[in-house]
Short mmCIF file of C-alpha atoms in Angstrom, two decimals:
data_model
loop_
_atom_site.label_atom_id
_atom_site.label_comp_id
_atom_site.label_asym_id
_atom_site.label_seq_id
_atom_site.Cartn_x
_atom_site.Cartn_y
_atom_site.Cartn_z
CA UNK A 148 -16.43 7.40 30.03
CA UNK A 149 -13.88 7.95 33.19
CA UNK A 150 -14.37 11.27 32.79
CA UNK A 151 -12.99 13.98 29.82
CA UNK A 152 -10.01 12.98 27.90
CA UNK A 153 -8.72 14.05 24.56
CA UNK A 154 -7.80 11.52 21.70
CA UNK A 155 -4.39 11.06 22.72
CA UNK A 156 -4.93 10.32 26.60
CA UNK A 157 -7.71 7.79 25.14
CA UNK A 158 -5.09 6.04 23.22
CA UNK A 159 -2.74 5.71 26.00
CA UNK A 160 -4.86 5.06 28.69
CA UNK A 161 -5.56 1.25 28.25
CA UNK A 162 -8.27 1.06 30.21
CA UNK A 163 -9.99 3.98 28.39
CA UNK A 164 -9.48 1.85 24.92
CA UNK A 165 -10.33 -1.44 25.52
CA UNK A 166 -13.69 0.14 27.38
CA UNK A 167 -14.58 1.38 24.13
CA UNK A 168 -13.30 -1.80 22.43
CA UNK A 169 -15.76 -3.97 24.67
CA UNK A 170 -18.43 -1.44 24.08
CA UNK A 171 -18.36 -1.93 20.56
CA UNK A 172 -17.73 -5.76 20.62
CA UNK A 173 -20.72 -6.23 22.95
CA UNK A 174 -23.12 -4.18 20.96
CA UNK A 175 -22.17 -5.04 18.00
CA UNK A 176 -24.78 -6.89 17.00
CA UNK A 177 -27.99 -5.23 18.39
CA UNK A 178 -26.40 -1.61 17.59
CA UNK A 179 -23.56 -1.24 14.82
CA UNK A 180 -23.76 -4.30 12.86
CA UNK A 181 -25.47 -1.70 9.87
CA UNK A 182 -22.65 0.45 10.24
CA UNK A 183 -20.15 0.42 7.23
CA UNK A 184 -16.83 1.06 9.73
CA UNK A 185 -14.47 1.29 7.65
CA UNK A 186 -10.60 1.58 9.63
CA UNK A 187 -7.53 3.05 7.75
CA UNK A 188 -4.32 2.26 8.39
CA UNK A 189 -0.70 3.09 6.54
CA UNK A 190 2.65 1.94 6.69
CA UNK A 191 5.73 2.89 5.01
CA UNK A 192 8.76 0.02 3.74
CA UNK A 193 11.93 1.04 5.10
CA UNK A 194 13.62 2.44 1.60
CA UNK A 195 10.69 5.00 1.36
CA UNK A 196 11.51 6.43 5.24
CA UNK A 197 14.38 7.71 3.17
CA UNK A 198 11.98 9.75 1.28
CA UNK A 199 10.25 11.33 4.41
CA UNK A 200 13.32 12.29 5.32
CA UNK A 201 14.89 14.23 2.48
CA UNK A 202 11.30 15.65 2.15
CA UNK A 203 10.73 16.70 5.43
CA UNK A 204 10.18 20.67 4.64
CA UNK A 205 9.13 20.72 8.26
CA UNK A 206 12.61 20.46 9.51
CA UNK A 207 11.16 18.19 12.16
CA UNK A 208 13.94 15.57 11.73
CA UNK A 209 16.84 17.94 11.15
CA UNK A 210 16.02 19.50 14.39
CA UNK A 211 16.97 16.05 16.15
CA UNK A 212 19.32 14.53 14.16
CA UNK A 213 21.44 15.31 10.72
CA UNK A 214 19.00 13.56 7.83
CA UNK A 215 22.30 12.06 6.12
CA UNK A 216 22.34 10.10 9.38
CA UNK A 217 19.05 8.40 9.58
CA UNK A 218 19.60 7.78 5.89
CA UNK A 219 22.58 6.00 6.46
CA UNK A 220 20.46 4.14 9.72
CA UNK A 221 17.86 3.04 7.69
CA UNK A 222 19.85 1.23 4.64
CA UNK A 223 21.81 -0.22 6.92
CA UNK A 224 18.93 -1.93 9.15
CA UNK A 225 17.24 -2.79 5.71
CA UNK A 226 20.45 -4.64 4.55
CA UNK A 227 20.93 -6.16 7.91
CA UNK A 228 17.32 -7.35 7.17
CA UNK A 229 17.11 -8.49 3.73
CA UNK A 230 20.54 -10.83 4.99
CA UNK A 231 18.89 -12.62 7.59
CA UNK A 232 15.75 -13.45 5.50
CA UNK A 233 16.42 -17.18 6.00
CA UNK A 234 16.62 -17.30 9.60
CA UNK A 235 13.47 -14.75 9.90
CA UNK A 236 10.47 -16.85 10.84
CA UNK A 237 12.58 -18.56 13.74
CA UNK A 238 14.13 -14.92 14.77
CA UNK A 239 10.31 -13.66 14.68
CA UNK A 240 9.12 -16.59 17.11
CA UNK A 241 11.84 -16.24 19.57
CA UNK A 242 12.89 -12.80 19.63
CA UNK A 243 9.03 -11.42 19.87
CA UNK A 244 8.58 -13.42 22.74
CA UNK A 245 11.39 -12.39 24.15
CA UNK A 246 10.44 -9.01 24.06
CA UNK A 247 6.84 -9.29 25.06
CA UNK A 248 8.28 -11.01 28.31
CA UNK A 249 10.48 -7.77 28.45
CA UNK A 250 7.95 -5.81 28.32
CA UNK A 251 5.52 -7.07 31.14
CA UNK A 252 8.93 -6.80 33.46
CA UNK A 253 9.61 -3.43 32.25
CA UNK A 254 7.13 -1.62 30.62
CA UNK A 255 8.39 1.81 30.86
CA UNK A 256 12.20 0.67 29.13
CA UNK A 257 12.70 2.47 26.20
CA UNK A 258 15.43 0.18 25.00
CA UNK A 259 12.43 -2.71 25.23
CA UNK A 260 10.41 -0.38 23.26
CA UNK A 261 12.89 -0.42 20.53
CA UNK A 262 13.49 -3.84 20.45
CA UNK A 263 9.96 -4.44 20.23
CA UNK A 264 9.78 -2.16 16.81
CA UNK A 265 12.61 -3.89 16.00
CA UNK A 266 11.82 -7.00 16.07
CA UNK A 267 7.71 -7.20 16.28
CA UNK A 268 6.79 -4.53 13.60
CA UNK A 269 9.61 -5.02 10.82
CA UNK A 270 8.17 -7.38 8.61
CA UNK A 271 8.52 -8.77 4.89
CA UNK A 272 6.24 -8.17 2.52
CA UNK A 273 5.26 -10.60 -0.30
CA UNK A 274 5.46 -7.63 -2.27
CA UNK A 275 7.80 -5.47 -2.95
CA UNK A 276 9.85 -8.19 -0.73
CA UNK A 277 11.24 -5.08 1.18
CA UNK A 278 11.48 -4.41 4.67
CA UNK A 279 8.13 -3.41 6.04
CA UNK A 280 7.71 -1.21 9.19
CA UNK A 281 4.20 -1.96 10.00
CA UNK A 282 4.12 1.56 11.51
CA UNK A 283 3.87 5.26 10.66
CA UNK A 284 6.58 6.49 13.53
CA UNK A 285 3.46 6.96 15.47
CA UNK A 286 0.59 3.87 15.31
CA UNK A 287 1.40 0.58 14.51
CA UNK A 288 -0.61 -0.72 11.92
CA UNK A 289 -2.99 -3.52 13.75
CA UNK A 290 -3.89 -0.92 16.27
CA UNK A 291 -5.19 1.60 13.56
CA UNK A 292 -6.81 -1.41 11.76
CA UNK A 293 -8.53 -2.13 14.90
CA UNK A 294 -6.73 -5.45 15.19
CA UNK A 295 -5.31 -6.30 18.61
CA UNK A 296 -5.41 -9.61 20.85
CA UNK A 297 -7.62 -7.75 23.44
CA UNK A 298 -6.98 -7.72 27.26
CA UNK A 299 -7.63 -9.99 29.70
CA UNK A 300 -9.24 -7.61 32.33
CA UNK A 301 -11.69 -6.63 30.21
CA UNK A 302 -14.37 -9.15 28.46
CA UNK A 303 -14.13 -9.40 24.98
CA UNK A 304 -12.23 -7.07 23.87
CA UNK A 305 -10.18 -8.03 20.98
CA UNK A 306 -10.58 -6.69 17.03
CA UNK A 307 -12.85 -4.49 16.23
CA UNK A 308 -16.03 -6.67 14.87
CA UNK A 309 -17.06 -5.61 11.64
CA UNK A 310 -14.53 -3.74 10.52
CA UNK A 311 -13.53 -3.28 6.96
CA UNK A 312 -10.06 -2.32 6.58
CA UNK A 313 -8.25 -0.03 4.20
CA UNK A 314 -4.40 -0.50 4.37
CA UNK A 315 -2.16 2.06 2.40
CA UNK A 316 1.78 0.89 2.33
CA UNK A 317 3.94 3.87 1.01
CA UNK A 318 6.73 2.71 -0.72
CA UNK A 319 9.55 3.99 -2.45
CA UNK A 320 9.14 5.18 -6.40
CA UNK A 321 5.45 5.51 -5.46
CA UNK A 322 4.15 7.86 -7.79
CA UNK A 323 0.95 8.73 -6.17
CA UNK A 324 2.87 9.91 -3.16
CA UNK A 325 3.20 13.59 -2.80
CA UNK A 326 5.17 14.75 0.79
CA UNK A 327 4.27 18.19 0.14
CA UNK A 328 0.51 17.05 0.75
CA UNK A 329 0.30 16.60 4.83
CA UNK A 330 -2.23 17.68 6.17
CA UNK A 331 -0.30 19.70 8.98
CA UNK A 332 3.60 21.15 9.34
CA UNK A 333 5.15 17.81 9.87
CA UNK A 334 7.11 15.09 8.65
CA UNK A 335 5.54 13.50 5.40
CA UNK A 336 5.13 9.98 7.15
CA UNK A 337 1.88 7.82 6.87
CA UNK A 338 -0.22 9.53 9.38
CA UNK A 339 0.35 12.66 7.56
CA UNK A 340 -0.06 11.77 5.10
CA UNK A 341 -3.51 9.97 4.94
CA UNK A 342 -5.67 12.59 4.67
CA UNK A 343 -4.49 13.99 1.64
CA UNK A 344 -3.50 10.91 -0.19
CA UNK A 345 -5.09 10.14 -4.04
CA UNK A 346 -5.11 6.28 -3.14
CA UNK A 347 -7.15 6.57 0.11
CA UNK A 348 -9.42 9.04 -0.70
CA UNK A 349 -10.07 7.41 -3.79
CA UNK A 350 -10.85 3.92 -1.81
CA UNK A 351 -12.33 6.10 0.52
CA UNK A 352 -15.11 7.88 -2.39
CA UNK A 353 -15.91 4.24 -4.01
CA UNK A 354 -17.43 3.62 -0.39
CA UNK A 355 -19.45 6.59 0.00
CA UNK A 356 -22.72 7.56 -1.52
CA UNK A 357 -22.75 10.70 -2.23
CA UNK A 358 -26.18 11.34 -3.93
CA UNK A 359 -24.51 12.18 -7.06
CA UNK A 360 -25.25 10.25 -10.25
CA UNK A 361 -22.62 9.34 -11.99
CA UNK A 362 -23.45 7.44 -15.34
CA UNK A 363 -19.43 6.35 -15.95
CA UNK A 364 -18.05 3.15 -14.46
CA UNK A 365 -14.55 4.67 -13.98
CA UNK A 366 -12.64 6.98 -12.82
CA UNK A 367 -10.34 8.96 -14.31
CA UNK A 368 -7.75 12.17 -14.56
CA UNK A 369 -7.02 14.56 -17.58
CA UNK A 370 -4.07 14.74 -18.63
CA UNK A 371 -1.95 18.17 -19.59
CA UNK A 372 -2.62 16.75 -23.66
CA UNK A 373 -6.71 17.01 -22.90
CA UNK A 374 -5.91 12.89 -22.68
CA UNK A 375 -7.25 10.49 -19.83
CA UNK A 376 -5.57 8.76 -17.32
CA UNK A 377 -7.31 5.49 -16.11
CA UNK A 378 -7.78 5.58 -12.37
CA UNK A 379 -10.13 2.63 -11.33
CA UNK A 380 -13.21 1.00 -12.05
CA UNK A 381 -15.42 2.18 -10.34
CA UNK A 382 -17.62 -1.86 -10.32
CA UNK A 383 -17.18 -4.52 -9.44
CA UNK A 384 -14.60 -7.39 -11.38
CA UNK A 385 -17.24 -9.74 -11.76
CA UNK A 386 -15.25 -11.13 -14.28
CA UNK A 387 -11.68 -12.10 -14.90
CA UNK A 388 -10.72 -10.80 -17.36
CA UNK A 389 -11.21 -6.75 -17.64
CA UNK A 390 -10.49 -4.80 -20.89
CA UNK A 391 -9.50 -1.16 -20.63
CA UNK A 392 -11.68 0.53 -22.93
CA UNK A 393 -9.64 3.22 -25.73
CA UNK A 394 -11.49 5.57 -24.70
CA UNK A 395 -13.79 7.00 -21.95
CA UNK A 396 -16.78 9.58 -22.87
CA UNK A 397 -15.16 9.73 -25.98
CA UNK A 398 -12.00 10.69 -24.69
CA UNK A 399 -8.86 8.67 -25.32
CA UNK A 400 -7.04 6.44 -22.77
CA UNK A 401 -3.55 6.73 -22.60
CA UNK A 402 -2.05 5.99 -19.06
CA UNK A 403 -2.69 2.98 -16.37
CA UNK A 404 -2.65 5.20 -12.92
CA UNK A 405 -0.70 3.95 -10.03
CA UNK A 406 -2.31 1.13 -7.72
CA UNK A 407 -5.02 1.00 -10.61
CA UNK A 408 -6.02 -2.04 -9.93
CA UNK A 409 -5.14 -2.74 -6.17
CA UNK A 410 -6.17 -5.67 -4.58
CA UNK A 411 -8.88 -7.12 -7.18
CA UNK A 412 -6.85 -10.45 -6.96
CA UNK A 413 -9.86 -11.81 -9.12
CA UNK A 414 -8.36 -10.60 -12.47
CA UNK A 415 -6.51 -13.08 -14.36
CA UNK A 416 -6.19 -11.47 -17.55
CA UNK A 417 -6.63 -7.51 -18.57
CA UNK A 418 -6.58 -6.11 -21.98
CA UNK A 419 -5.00 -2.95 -22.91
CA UNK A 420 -6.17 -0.44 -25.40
CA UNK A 421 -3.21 0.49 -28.14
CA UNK A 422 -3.45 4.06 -27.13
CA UNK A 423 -1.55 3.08 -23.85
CA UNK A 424 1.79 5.06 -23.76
CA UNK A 425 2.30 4.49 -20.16
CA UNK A 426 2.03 2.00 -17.07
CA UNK A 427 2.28 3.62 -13.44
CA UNK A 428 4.16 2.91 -10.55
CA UNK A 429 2.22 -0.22 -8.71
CA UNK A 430 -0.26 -0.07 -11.05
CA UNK A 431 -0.77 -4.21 -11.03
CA UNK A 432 1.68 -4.97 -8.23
CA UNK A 433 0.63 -8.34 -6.02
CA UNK A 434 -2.20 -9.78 -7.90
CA UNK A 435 -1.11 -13.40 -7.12
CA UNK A 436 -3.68 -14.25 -10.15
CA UNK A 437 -2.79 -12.06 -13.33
CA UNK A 438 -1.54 -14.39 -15.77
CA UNK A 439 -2.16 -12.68 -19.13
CA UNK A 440 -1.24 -9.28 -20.04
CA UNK A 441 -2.87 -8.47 -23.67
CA UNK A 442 -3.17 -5.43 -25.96
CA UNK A 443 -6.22 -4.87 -28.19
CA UNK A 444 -5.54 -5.77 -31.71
CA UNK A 445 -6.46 -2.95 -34.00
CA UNK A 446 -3.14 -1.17 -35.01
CA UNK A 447 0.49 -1.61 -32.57
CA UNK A 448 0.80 -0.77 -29.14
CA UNK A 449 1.88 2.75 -28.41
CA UNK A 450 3.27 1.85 -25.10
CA UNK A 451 6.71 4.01 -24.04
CA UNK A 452 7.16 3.79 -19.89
CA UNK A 453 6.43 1.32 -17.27
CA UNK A 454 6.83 2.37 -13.82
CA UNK A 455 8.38 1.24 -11.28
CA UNK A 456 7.20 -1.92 -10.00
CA UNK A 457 3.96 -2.27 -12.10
CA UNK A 458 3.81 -5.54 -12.16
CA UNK A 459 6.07 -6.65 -9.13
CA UNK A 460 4.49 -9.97 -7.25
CA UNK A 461 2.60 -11.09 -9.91
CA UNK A 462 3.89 -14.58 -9.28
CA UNK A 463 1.73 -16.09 -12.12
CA UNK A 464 1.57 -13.54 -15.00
CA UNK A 465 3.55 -15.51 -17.36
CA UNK A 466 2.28 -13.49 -20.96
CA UNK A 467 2.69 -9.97 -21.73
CA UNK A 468 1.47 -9.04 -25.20
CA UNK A 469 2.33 -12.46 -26.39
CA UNK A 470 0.70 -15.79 -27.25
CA UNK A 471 3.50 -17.80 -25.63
CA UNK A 472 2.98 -18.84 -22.15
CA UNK A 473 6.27 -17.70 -20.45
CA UNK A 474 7.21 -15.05 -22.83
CA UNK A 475 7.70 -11.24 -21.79
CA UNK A 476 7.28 -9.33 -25.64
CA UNK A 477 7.94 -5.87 -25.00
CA UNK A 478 6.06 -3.67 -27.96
CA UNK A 479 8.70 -1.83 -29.97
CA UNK A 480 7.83 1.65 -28.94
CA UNK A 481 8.56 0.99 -25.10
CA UNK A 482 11.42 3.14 -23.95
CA UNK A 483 11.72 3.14 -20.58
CA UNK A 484 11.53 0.09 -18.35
CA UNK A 485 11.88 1.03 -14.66
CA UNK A 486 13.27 -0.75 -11.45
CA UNK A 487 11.31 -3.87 -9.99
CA UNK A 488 8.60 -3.46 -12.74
CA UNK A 489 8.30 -7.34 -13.30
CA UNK A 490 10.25 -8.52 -10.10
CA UNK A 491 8.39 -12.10 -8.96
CA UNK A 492 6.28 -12.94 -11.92
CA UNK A 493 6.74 -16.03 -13.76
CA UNK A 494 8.73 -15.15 -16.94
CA UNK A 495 11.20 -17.60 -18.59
CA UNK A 496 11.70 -15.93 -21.69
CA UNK A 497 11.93 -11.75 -22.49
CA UNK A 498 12.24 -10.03 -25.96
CA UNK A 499 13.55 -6.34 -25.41
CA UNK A 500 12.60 -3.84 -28.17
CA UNK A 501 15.23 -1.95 -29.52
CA UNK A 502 14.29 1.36 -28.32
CA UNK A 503 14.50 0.70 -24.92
CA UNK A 504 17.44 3.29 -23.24
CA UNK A 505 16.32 2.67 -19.76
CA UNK A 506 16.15 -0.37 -17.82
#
C-alpha cells in the first residue's frame, strides 16, 4: 500500500493508517469476522511513572533530565490533579476542545501537543482513583486498542470492528510488575514492558489453543515451600460465587496471585481455603459486584498479608470472613495489612486482630 514503509512511518503517516483501518472495516465481514483479533494496550497511573524512573537501568531518562526531577514533576501534576477532581468533567469538556481546535490551527506545536496529553489523556480511574495517563510515553491507549473516531477523508474508518481488547494499567505497588523484564534496553514503561509481562501473557495463553491438554482448570505457580500460588481459573465464572479449592493436584493453596481475578465482575461472593496465608497486590481490585468475602470452615484461617490494594473499588463487598453485612473481621493471624487494600468498598464496621504491626 503507497509503497514500502516500516511500522513507524505507517503509524505516522495518516493516510497509510486509516487505509488499513478502512480495509479492515470494509472487509470485515466477508473476510476477518472468524478472526479472534485480539488488541493490547497498557497504561501506567501517574505514581507508578515514578517507578519507571528510579528503575530505568537503561539510563535513558538520566541522559535527559536528573530522575529526582521528573519525580518531583510527576507528584506534583498528580496533586494538582487529585485537587481539581470536582471541577474535572467541566475542565475535560472545555479544555479538550480547546485543544483539538489548537491542534487543527497548529498541528506541528509542541506546546499543543502537551496540552493535549495534558488535558485529553490524564484521566481518573474508578479504581485506584489515581491519576491515569492513558499512555505509555509512546501510544495512547485508544489508538493501540484500535479505538479512534476515524477520519473524514476516508470512508469508514473508525474502531477497529471486532476487536477484543486486552488493557493492562501498571500501577504503583503492583506486584506482578518486574522493570528488569523489557523486552529491549529501555525505559521500563508499558510498551516495554508488554511483552514480558505475567498478566498479559497470561490473558494472552487463556486465548490461545495450543494443542496441549491440560486436565486442570487453573493455573498456578510453585512456591519456594513446594506450595501453590493461585493464578486464575482457567473457565469460565458461570457462577457467582467461586470457591478456591485447598488444594490443586494435591498440592496445597496458599497465596491469591495478583490481578487473580481481573475483570470477572460476575463474582459476587468467593470462598477462601484456610490454608491462605496471603492476598496479592490487585488481586480483587474493581469488581463493582463482590459482596462477600468467606473462608472455608474446617479449622481458622491462616491468613498473614494482604497486598496492596487487593480489594480497592470493590464498592459493594460489605463482608469479609463475617456473617454481618457491613463488618470487615480480620482473622487473628493477619499481620500485615497494606496501603489502599480495602479503599472504596462498603465497610461500616472493622475488627483488627491483634497481631497486626502493619497497616
Amino acid at each position: 500500500m503507497n509503497g514500502q514503509s516500516d511500522g513507524l512511518n505507517d503509524i505516522l503517516d495518516a493516510d497509510i493508517y486509516y487505509d488499513y483501518n478502512t480495509r479492515w472495516n470494509n472487509n470485515y465481514n466477508a473476510l476477518y469476522k472468524d478472526i479472534k483479533a485480539y488488541a493490547i494496550g497498557s497504561y501506567h497511573t501517574l505514581s507508578s511513572l515514578t517507578g519507571v524512573v528510579n528503575n530505568d537501568y537503561s539510563g535513558f531518562i538520566s541522559s535527559y533530565v536528573a530522575p529526582e526531577l521528573v519525580v518531583a514533576g510527576l507528584g506534583l501534576l498528580n496533586d494538582i490533579k487529585i485537587s481539581s477532581l470536582v471541577s474535572f468533567v467541566p475542565e475535560k469538556v472545555i479544555l479538550s476542545r480547546v485543544t483539538e481546535i489548537l491542534g487543527y490551527f497548529y498541528p506541528e506545536s509542541k506546546i499543543v501537543d502537551v496540552a493535549e496529553i495534558i488535558l485529553q489523556e490524564l484521566n481518573y480511574d474508578k479504581y485506584p482513583m489515581f491519576v491515569s495517563w492513558y499512555n505509555d510515553i509512546l501510544v495512547p491507549l485508544d489508538s493501540k486498542l484500535g479505538n479512534d473516531s476515524g477520519s473524514a477523508s476516508h470512508a469508514n474508518s473508525g474502531s477497529y470492528i471486532g476487536f477484543n481488547k486486552i488493557t493492562r494499567p501498571f500501577l504503583m505497588n503492583d506486584e506482578s510488575v518486574d522493570y528488569e523484564k523489557v523486552s529491549q534496553v529501555m525505559p521500563p514503561v508499558g510498551h516495554n514492558l508488554e511483552a514480558r509481562d505475567e498478566i498479559i501473557i497470561g490473558k494472552i495463553l487463556d486465548v490461545l489453543d495450543l494443542g496441549v491438554n491440560n486436565d486442570s482448570a487453573y493455573v498456578t505457580a510453585e512456591n519456594e515451600d513446594g506450595t501453590l500460588t493461585f493464578v486464575r481459573y482457567r473457565g469460565t465464572y458461570s457462577d457467582s460465587v467461586f470457591i478456591v479449592p485447598e488444594s490443586i493436584d494435591g498440592v496445597t493453596v496458599t497465596a491469591i496471585n495478583s490481578w487473580a481475578f481481573d475483570g470477572e465482575n460476575n463474582v459476587t461472593e468467593v470462598q477462601l481455603p484456610k490454608t491462605i496465608k496471603k492476598i496479592g497486590s490487585y488481586a480483587f481490585a474493581g469488581l463493582e459486584n463482590l459482596t462477600t468475602i468467606t473462608f472455608a470452615e474446617n479449622g481458622q484461617p491462616q491468613l498473614e498479608e494482604i497486598g496492596p490494594e487487593a480489594f480497592l473499588g470493590c464498592v459493594n463487598l460489605s463482608r469479609f470472613n463475617s456473617i454481618v453485612m457491613g463488618e470487615l473481621s480480620l482473622p487473628s493471624s493477619v499481620e500485615k495489612v497494606w496501603g489502599h487494600s480495602f479503599y472504596n468498598t462498603a465497610f461500616s464496621e472493622i475488627n483488627i486482630g491483634s497481631n497486626v504491626s502493619y497497616m
